[in-house]
Short mmCIF file of C-alpha atoms in Angstrom, two decimals:
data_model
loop_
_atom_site.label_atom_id
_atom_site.label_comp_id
_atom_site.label_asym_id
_atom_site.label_seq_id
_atom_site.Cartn_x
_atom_site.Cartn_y
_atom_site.Cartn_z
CA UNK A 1 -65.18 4.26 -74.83
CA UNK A 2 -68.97 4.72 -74.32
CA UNK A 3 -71.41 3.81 -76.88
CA UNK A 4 -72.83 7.36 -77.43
CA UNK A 5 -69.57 9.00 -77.57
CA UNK A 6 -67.88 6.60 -80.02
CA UNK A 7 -71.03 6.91 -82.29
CA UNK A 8 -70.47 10.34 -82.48
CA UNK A 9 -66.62 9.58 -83.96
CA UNK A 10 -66.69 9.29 -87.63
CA UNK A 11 -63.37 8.17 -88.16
CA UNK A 12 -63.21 4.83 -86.60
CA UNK A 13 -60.19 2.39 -87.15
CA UNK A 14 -60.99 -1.26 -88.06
CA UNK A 15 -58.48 -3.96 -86.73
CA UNK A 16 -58.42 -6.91 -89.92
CA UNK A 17 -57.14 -10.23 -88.57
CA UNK A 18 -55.53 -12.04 -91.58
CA UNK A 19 -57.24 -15.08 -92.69
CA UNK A 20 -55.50 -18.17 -90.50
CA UNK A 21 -53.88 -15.82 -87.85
CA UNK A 22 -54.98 -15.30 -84.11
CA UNK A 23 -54.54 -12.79 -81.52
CA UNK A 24 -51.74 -14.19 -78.82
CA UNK A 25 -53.38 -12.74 -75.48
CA UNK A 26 -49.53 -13.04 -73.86
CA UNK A 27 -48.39 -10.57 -75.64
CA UNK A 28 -49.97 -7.38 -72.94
CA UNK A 29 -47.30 -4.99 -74.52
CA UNK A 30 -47.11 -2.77 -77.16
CA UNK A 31 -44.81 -1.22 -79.06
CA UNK A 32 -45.55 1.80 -82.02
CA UNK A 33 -43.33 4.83 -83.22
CA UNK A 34 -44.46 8.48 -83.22
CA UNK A 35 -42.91 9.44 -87.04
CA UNK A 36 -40.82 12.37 -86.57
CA UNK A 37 -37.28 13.76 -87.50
CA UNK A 38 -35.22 10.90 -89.03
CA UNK A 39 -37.73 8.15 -88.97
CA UNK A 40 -36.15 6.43 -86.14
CA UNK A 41 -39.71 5.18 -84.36
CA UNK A 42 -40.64 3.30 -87.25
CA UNK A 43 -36.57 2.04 -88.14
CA UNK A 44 -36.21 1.10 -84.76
CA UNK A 45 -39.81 -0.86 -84.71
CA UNK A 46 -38.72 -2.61 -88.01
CA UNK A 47 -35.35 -3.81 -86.33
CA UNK A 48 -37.81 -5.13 -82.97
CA UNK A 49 -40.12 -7.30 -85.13
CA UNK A 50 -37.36 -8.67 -87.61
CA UNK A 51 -35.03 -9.66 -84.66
CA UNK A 52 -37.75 -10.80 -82.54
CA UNK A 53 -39.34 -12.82 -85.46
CA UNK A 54 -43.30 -11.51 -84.83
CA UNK A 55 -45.25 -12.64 -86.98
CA UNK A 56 -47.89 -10.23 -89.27
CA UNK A 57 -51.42 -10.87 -87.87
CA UNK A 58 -53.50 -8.09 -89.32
CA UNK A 59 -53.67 -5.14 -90.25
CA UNK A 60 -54.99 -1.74 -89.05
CA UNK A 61 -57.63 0.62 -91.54
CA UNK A 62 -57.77 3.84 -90.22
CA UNK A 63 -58.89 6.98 -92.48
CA UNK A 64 -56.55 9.34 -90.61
CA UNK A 65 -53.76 7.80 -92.39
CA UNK A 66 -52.64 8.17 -95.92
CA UNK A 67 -52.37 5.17 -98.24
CA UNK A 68 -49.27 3.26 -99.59
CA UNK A 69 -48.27 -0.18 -100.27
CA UNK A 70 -45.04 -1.18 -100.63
CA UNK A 71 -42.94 -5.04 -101.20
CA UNK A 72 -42.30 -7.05 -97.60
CA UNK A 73 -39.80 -5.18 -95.10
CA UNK A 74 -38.37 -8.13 -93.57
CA UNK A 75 -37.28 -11.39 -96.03
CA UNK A 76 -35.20 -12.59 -95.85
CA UNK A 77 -35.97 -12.56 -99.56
CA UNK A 78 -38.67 -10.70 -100.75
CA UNK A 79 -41.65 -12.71 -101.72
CA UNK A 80 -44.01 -9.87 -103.06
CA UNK A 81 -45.84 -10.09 -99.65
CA UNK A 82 -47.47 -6.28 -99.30
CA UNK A 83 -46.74 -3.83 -96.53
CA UNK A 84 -49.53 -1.95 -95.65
CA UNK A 85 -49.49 1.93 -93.55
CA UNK A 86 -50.66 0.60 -90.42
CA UNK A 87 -49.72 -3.32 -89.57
CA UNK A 88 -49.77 -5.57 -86.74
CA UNK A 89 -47.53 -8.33 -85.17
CA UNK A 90 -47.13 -10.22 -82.74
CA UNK A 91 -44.29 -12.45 -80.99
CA UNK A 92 -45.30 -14.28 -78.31
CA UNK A 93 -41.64 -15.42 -77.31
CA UNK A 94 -41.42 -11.76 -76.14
CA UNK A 95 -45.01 -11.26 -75.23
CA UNK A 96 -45.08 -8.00 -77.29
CA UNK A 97 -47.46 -6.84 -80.33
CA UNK A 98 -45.75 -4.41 -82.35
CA UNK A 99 -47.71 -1.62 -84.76
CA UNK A 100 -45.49 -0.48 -87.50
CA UNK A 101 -46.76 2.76 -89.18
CA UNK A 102 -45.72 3.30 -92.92
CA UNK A 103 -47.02 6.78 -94.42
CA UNK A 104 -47.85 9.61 -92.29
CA UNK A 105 -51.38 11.02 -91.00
CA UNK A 106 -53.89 13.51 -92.85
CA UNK A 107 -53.04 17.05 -91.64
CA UNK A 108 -55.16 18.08 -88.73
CA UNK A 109 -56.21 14.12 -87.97
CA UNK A 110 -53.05 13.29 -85.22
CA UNK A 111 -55.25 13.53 -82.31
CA UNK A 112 -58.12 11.64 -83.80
CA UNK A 113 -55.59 8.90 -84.95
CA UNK A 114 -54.10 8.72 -81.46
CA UNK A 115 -57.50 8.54 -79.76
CA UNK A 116 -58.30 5.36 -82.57
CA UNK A 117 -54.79 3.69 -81.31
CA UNK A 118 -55.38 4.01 -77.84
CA UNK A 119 -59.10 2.26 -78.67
CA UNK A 120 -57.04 -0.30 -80.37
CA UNK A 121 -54.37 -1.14 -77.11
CA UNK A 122 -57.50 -1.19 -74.66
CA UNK A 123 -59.97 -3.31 -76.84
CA UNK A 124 -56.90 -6.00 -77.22
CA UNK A 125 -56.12 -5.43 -73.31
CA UNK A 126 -52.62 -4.05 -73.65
CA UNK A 127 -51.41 -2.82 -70.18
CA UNK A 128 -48.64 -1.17 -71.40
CA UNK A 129 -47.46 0.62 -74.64
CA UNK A 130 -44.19 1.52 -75.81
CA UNK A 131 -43.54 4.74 -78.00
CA UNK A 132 -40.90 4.83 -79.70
CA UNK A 133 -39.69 8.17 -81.12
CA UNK A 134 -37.26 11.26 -82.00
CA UNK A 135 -36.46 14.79 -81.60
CA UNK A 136 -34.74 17.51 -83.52
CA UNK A 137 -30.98 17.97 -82.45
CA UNK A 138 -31.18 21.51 -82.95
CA UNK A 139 -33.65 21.88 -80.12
CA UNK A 140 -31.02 19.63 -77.50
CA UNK A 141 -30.36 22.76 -74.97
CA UNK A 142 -27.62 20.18 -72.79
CA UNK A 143 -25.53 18.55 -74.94
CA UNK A 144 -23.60 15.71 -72.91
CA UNK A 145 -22.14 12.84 -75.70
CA UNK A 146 -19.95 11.45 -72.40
CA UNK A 147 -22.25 8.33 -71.94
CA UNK A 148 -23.11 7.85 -75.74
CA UNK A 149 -26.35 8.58 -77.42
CA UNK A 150 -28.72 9.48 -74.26
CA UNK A 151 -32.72 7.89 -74.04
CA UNK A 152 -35.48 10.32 -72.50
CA UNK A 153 -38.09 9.10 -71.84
CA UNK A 154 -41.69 10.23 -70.78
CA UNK A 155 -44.13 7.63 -68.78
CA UNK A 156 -47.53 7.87 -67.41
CA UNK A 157 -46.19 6.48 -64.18
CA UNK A 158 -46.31 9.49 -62.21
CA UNK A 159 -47.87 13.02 -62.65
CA UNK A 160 -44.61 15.03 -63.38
CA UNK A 161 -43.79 12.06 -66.39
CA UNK A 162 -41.09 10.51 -64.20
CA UNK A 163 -40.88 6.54 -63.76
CA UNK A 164 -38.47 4.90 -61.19
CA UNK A 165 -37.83 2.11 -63.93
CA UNK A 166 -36.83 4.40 -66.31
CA UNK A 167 -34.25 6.49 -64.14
CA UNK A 168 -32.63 3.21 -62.78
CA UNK A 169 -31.70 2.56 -66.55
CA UNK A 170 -30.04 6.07 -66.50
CA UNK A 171 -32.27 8.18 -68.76
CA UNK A 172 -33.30 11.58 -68.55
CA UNK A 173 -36.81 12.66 -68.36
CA UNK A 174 -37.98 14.84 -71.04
CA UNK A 175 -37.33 18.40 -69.45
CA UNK A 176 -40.00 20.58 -71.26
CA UNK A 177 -42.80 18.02 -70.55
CA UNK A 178 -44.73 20.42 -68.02
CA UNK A 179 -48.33 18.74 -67.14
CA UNK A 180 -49.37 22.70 -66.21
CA UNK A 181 -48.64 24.12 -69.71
CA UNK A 182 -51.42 25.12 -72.06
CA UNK A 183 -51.00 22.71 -74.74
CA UNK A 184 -50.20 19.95 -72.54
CA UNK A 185 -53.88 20.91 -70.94
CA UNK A 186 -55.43 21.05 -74.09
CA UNK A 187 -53.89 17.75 -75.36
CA UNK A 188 -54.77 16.09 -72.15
CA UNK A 189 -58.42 17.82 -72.13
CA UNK A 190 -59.13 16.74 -75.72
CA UNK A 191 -57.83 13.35 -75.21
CA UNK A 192 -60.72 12.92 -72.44
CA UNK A 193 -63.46 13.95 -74.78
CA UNK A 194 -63.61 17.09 -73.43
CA UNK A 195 -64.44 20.07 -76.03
CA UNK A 196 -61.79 22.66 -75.79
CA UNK A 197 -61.46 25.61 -78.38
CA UNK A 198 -58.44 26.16 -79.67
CA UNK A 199 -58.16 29.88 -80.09
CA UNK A 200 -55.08 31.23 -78.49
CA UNK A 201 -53.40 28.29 -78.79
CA UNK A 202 -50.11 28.16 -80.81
CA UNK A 203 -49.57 26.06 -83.80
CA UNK A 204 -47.24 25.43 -86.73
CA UNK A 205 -45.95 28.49 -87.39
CA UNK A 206 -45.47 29.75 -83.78
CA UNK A 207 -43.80 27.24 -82.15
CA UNK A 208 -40.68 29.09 -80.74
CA UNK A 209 -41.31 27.77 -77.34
CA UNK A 210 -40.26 24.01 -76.65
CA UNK A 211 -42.66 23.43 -74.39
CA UNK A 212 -44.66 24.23 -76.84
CA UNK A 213 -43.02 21.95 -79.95
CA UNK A 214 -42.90 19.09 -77.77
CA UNK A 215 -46.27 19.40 -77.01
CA UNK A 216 -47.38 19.40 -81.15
CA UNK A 217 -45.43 16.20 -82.28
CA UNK A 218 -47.30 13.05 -82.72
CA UNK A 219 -45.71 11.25 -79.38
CA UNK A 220 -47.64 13.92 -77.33
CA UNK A 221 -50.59 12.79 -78.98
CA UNK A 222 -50.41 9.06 -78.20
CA UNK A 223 -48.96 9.98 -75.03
CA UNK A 224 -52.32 12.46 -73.80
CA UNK A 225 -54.43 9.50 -75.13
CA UNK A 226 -53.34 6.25 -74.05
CA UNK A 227 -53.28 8.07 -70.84
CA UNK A 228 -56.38 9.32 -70.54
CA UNK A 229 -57.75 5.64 -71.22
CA UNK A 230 -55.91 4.20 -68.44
CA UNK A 231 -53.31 2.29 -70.27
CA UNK A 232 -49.93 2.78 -68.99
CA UNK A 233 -47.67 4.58 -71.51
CA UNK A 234 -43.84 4.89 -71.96
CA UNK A 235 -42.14 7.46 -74.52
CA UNK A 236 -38.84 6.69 -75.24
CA UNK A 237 -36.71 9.46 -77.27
CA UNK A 238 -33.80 10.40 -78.88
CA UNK A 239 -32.35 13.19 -80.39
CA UNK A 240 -31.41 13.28 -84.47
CA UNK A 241 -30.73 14.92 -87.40
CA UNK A 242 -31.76 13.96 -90.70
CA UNK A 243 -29.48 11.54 -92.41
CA UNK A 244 -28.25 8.05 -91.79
CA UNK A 245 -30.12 7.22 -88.75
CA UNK A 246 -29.69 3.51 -88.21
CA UNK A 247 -26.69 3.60 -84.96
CA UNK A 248 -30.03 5.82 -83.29
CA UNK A 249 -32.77 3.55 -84.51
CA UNK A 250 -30.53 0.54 -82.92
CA UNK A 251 -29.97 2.41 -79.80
CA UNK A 252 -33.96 3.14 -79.44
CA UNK A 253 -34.57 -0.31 -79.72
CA UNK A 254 -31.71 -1.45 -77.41
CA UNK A 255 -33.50 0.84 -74.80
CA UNK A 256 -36.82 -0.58 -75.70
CA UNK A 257 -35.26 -4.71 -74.93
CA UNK A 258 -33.72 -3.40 -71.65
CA UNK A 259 -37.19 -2.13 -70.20
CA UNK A 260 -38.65 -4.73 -71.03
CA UNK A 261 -36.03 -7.32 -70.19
CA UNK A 262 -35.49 -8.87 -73.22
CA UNK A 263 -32.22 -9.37 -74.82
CA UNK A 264 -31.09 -8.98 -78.23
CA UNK A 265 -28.08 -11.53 -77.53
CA UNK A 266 -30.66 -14.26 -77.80
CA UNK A 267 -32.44 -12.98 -80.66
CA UNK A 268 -31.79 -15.38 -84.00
CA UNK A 269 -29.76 -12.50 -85.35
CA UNK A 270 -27.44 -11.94 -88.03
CA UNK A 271 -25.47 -9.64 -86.17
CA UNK A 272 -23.05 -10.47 -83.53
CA UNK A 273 -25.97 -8.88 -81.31
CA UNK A 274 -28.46 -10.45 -82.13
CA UNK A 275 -30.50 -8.26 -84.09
CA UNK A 276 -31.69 -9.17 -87.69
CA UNK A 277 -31.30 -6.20 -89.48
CA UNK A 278 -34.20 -5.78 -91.79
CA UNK A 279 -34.40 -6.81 -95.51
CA UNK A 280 -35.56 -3.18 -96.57
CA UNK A 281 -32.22 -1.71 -94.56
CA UNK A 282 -30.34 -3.10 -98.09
CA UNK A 283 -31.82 -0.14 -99.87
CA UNK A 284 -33.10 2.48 -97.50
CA UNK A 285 -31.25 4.92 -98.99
CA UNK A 286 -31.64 4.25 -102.16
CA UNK A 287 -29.61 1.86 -104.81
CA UNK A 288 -26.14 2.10 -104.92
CA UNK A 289 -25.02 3.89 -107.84
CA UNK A 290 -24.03 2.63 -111.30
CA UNK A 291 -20.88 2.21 -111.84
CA UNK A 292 -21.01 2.33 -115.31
CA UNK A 293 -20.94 6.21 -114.62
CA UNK A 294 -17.78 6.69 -113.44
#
């Protein structure tokens, strides 16, 4: 970003390295959720850094993003270690940094956070970043369960959002994403620095059109902006309902190891996969119930 243009930016996000930790330079890929329906971005990112065993470097302050603190998500016993909104890991056995994202962003601030991440991936010379996401079920026009739980996926790879890697894995690219619709423009207009007034444009409460919902939830965001700073992006998505997400948080991350070639069979797991499932997993719905009650 130029000087002038990031001086004009008010809401700047500070990387903090812990005290005693480094930045691996191997690890060229990264890996965030987009929250959205279900949580199963940020499930399926705590799954990737438990079974891959990254390591917490730092952490990310950025005023776009509310505030909460929370005991350690991973263990395997939880030593009062915080966990911050907006962390960072790394695991250099899978050259990979992850960013976990905890609490949500300020109303109105998505596009100023994504421009802040995508500062972030090009100032620690990531060269490709992973998004991992999810989309309401009720808006799934083709329902096909014959080959499981399907992946779409958007990618910076070509101008339509289609990627040769992707496809040979047998995903689906996102449908509605049309380059040529108006808040596609705008997202991709903004993203550039570009002043664009939004008049005309529809938001929350007229969003009837899909190409138009897509367009609004966070993954469009980071999409538009890590694009528009020249770092090669990758949505992966699923579609959910609210509930027990965990089988689509699993299968998000499963698609996440096979493009990148990774395994989860030789993770350290405690599943027969491979994957450690997460300390906070024990409760993420809550205790179970007393049953001094029944």
């Amino acid at each position: 970003m130029r000087k002038e243009e990031r001086a004009g930016r008010e809401r700047i996000m500070e990387f903090v390295l812990e005290e005693g930790k480094q930045v691996h330079g191997e690890c060229t890929t990264l890996i965030l959720p987009a929250l959205s329906i279900g949580s199963v971005g940020q499930l399926a990112v705590d799954l990737l850094i438990s079974s891959t065993r990254a390591e917490r470097i730092g952490y990310l302050d950025d005023p776009c993003v509310l505030p909460c603190v929370g005991n350690d998500a991973y263990g395997p016993l939880p030593l009062g270690d915080l966990a911050l909104p907006l962390e960072v890991y790394d695991s250099p056995s899978s050259q990979v940094t992850f960013v976990q994202q905890r609490s949500p962003i300020v109303k109105g601030m998505m596009i100023e956070f994504a421009k802040n991440l995508a500062d972030f991936a090009v100032a620690n010379r990531k060269t490709h970043v992973l998004v991992l996401s999810s989309l309401d079920f009720e808006r799934w026009k083709e329902v096909d369960m014959s080959s499981g739980l399907q992946i779409y996926y958007l990618s910076s790879a070509n101008v339509d959002g289609t990627d040769d890697n992707c496809k040979s894995l047998g995903w689906k690219k996102l449908q509605e994403y049309n380059p040529l619709q108006m808040r596609w423009q705008y997202l991709s207009a903004v993203a550039k620095g570009n002043h664009v007034p939004e008049h005309g444009l529809p938001f929350d409460g007229d969003l009837e059109e899909d190409e138009d919902y897509y367009a609004s939830l966070p993954f469009a965001a980071l999409y538009s902006c890590l694009k528009a700073r020249g770092v090669k992006v990758t949505c992966l998505l699923c579609y959910c309902s609210e509930g027990d997400n965990i089988p689509d948080s699993m299968n998000l991350a499963e698609a996440a190891c096979k493009l990148l070639r990774l395994s989860p069979h030789n993770f350290p797991g405690n599943e027969d996969s491979g994957w450690v499932i997460p300390l906070s997993w024990k409760t993420v719905y809550g205790p179970p119930p007393d049953v001094s009650l029944f």
